[in-house]
mmCIF file of C-alpha atoms in Angstrom:
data_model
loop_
_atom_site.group_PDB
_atom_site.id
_atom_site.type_symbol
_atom_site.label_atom_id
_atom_site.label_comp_id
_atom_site.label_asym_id
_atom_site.label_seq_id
_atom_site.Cartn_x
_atom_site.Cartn_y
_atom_site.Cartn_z
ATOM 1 C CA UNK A 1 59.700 111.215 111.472
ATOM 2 C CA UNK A 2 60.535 114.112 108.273
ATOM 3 C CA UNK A 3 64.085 113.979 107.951
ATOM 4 C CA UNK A 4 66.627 114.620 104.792
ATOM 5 C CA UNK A 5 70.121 113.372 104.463
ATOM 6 C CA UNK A 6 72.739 115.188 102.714
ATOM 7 C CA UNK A 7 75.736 114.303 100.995
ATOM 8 C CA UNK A 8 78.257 116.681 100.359
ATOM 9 C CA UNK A 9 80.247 116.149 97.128
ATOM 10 C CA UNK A 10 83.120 118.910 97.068
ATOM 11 C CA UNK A 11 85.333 120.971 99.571
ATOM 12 C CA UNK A 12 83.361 123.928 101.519
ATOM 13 C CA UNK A 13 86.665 125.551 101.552
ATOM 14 C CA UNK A 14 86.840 125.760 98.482
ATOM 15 C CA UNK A 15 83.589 126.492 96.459
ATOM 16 C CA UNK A 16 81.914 127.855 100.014
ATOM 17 C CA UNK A 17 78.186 128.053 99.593
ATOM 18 C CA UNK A 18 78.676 126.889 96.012
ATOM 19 C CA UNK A 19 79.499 123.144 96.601
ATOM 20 C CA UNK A 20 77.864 120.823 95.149
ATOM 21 C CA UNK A 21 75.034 119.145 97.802
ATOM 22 C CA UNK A 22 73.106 116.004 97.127
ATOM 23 C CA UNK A 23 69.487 115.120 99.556
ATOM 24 C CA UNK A 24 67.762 112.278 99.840
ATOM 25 C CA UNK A 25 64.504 111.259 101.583
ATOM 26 C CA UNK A 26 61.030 111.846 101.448
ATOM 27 C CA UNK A 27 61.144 115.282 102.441
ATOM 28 C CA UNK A 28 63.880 115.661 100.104
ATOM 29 C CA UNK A 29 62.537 117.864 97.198
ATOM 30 C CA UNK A 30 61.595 120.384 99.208
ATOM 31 C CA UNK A 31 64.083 121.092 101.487
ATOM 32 C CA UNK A 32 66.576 121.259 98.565
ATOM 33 C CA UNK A 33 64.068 123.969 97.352
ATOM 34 C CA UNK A 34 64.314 125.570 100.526
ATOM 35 C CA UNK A 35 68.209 125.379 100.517
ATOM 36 C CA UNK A 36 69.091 126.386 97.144
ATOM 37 C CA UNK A 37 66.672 129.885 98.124
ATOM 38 C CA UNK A 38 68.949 130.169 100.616
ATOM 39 C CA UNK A 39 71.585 130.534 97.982
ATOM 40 C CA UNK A 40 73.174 126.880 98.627
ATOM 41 C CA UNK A 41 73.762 124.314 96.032
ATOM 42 C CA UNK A 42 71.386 121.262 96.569
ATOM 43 C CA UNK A 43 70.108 119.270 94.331
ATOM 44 C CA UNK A 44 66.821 116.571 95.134
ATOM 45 C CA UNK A 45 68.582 113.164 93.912
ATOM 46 C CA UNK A 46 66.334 110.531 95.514
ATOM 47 C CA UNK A 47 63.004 109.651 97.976
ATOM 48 C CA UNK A 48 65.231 106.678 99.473
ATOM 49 C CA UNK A 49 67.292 107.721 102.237
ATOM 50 C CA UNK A 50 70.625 106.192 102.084
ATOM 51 C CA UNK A 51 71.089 107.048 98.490
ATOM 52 C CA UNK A 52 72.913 110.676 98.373
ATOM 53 C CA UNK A 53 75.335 109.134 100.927
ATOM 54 C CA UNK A 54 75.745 106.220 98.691
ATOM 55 C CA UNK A 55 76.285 108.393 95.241
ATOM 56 C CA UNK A 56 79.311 110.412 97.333
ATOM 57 C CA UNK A 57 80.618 107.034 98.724
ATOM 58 C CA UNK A 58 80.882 105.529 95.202
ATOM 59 C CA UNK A 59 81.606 108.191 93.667
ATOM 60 C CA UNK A 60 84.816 109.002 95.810
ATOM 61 C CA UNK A 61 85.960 106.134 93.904
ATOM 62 C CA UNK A 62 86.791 107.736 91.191
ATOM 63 C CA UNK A 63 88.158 110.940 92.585
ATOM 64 C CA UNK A 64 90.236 110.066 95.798
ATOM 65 C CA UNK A 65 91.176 106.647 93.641
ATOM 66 C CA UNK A 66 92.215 109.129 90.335
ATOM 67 C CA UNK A 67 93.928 111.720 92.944
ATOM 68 C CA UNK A 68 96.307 108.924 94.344
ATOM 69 C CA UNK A 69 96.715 107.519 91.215
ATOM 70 C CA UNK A 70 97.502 110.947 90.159
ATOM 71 C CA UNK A 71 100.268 110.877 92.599
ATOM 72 C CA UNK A 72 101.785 107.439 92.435
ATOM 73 C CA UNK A 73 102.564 108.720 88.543
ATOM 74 C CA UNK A 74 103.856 112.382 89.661
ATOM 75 C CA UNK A 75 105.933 110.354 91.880
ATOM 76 C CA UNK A 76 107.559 107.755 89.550
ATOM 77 C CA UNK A 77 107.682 110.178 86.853
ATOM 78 C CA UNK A 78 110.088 112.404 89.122
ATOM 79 C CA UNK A 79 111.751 109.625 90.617
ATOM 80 C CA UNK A 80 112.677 108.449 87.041
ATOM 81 C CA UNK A 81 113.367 112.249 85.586
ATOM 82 C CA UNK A 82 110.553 112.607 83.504
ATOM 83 C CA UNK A 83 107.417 114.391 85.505
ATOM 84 C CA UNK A 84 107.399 116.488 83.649
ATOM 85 C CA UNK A 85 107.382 115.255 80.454
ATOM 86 C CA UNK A 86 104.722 112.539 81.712
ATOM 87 C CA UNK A 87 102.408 115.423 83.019
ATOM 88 C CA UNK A 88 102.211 117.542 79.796
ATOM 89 C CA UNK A 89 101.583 114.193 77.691
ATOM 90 C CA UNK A 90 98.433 112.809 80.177
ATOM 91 C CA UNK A 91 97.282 116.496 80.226
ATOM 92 C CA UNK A 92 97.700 117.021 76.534
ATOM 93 C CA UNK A 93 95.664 113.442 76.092
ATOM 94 C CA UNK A 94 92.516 114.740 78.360
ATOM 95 C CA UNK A 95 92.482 117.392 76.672
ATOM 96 C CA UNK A 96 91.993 116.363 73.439
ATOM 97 C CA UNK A 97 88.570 114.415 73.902
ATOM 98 C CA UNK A 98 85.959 114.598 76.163
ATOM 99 C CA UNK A 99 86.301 112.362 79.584
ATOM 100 C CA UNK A 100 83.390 110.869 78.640
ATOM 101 C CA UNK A 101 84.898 109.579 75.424
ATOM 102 C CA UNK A 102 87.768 108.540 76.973
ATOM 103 C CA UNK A 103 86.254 106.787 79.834
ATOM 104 C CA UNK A 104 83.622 105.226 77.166
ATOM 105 C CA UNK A 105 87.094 104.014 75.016
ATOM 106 C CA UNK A 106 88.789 102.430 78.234
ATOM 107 C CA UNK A 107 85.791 100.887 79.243
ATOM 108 C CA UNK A 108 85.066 99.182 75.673
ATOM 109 C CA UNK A 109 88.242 98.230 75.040
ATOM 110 C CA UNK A 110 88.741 96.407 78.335
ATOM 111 C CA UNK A 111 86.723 93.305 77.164
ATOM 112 C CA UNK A 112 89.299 92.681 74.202
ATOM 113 C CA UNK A 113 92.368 94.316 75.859
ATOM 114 C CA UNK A 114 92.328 93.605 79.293
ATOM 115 C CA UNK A 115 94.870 90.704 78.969
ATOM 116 C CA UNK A 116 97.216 92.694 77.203
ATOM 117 C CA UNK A 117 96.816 95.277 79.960
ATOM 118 C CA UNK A 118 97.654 92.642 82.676
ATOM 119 C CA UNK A 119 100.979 92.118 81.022
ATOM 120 C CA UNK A 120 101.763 95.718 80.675
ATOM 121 C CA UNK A 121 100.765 96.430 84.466
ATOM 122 C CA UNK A 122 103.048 93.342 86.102
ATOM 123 C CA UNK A 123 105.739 95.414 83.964
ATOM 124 C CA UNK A 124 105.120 98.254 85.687
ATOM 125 C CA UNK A 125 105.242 97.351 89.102
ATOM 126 C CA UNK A 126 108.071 95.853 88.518
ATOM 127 C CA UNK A 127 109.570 98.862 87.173
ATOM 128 C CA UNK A 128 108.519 100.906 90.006
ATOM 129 C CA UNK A 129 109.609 98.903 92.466
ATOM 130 C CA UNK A 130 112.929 98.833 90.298
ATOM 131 C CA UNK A 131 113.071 102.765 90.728
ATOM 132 C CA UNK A 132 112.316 102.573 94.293
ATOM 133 C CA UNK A 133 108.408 103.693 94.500
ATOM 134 C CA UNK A 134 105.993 101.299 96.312
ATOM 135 C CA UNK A 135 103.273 100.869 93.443
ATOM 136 C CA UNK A 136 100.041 100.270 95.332
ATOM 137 C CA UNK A 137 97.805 101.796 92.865
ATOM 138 C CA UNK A 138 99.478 100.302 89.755
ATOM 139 C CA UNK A 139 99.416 96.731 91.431
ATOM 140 C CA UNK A 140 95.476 97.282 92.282
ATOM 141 C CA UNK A 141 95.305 98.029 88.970
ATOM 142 C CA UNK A 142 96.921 95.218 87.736
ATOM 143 C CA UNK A 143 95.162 92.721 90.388
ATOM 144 C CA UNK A 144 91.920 93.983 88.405
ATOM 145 C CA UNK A 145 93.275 93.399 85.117
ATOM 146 C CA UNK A 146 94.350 89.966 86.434
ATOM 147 C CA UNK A 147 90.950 89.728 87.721
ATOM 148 C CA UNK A 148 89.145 90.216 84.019
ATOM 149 C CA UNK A 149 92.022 87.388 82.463
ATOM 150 C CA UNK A 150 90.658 84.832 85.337
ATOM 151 C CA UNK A 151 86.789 85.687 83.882
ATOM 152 C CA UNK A 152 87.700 85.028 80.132
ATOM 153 C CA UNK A 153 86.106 87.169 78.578
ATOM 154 C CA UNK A 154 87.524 85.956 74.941
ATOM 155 C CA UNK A 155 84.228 83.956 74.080
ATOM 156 C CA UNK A 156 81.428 86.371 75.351
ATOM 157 C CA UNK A 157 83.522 89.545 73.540
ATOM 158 C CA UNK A 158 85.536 88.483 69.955
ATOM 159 C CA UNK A 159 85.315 92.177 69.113
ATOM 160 C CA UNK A 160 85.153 95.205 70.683
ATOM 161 C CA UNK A 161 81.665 95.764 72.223
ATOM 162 C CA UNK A 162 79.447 98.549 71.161
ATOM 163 C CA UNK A 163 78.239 99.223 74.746
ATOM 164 C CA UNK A 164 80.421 99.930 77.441
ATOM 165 C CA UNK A 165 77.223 98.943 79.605
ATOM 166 C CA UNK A 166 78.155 95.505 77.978
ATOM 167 C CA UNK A 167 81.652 95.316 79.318
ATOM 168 C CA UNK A 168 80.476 96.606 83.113
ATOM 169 C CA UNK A 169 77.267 93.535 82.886
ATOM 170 C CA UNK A 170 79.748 91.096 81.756
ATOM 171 C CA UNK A 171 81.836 92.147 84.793
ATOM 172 C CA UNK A 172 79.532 92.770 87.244
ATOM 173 C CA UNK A 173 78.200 89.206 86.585
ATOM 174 C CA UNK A 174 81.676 87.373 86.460
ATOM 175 C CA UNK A 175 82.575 89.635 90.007
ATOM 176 C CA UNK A 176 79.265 88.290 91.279
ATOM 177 C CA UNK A 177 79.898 84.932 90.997
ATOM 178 C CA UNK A 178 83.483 84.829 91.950
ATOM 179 C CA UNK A 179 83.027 86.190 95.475
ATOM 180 C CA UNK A 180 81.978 84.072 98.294
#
């Protein structure tokens, strides 16, 4: 049997015919052709079926997992009288480089930082838990930090890597063989 699957990526009510629409399967090319005449936006991302469905799982990662983590600071930050202050300064960072630098950054500095981080992190739970806000993103954060001390990373990285690709193998590999 011809079938497509599709994988929306944004909110209808908000972009409308405009959101962004991933298809997958053999059949896939052309009825994203067929679509986009129709004024929708689809875009052909693999023959595979299973894969646009997979991109918008994986990818909600990042954006329902930034969103909440969004909140949890909004939160704290008003909790402890500064929101404000913390929102222009995050907002003011982004700003001032491209995500993709950023991300690159956070990602390459994790192999020689990420112990550091760990420390930071059990501070700040405990600090929001001192100012009364339940810190489940911050202590998923720090679980993953704790995570990359348990992997030791100080041998396989004595500088900063050149490749964040480097950093996510390393990881991959050390999650890999760490799980049952």
């Amino acid at each position: 049997a011809d079938f497509v699957e599709g994988a929306v990526l944004g909110a209808v009510g908000v972009a409308g015919a405009q959101t962004r629409i991933l298809v997958a399967g053999t059949r896939g090319e052309q009825a994203a052709r067929n679509l986009t005449e129709l004024g929708l936006n689809v875009s052909f991302y693999s023959p595979e079926i299973g894969k646009a469905s997979m991109f918008k799982m994986l990818r909600s990662i990042f954006s329902k997992g930034l969103e909440c983590l969004i909140l949890e600071l909004l939160i704290a930050g008003r909790r402890a009288g500064i929101g404000e202050d913390l929102w222009k300064d995050i907002t003011s960072f982004m700003a001032k480089k491209s995500f993709d630098q950023i991300a690159d950054n956070w990602v390459r500095t994790h192999a020689i930082a990420y112990e550091r981080r760990y420390h930071e992190m059990h501070q700040v739970v405990e600090t929001m838990l001192e100012i009364g806000v339940e810190p489940i993103m911050s202590n998923a954060t720090r679980l993953f930090f704790q995570r990359s001390v348990s992997l030791h990373f100080d041998d396989q990285f004595p500088a900063q890597p050149d490749s964040s690709d480097e950093v996510v193998n390393a990881l991959e590999v050390g999650i890999r063989t760490t799980l049952p």
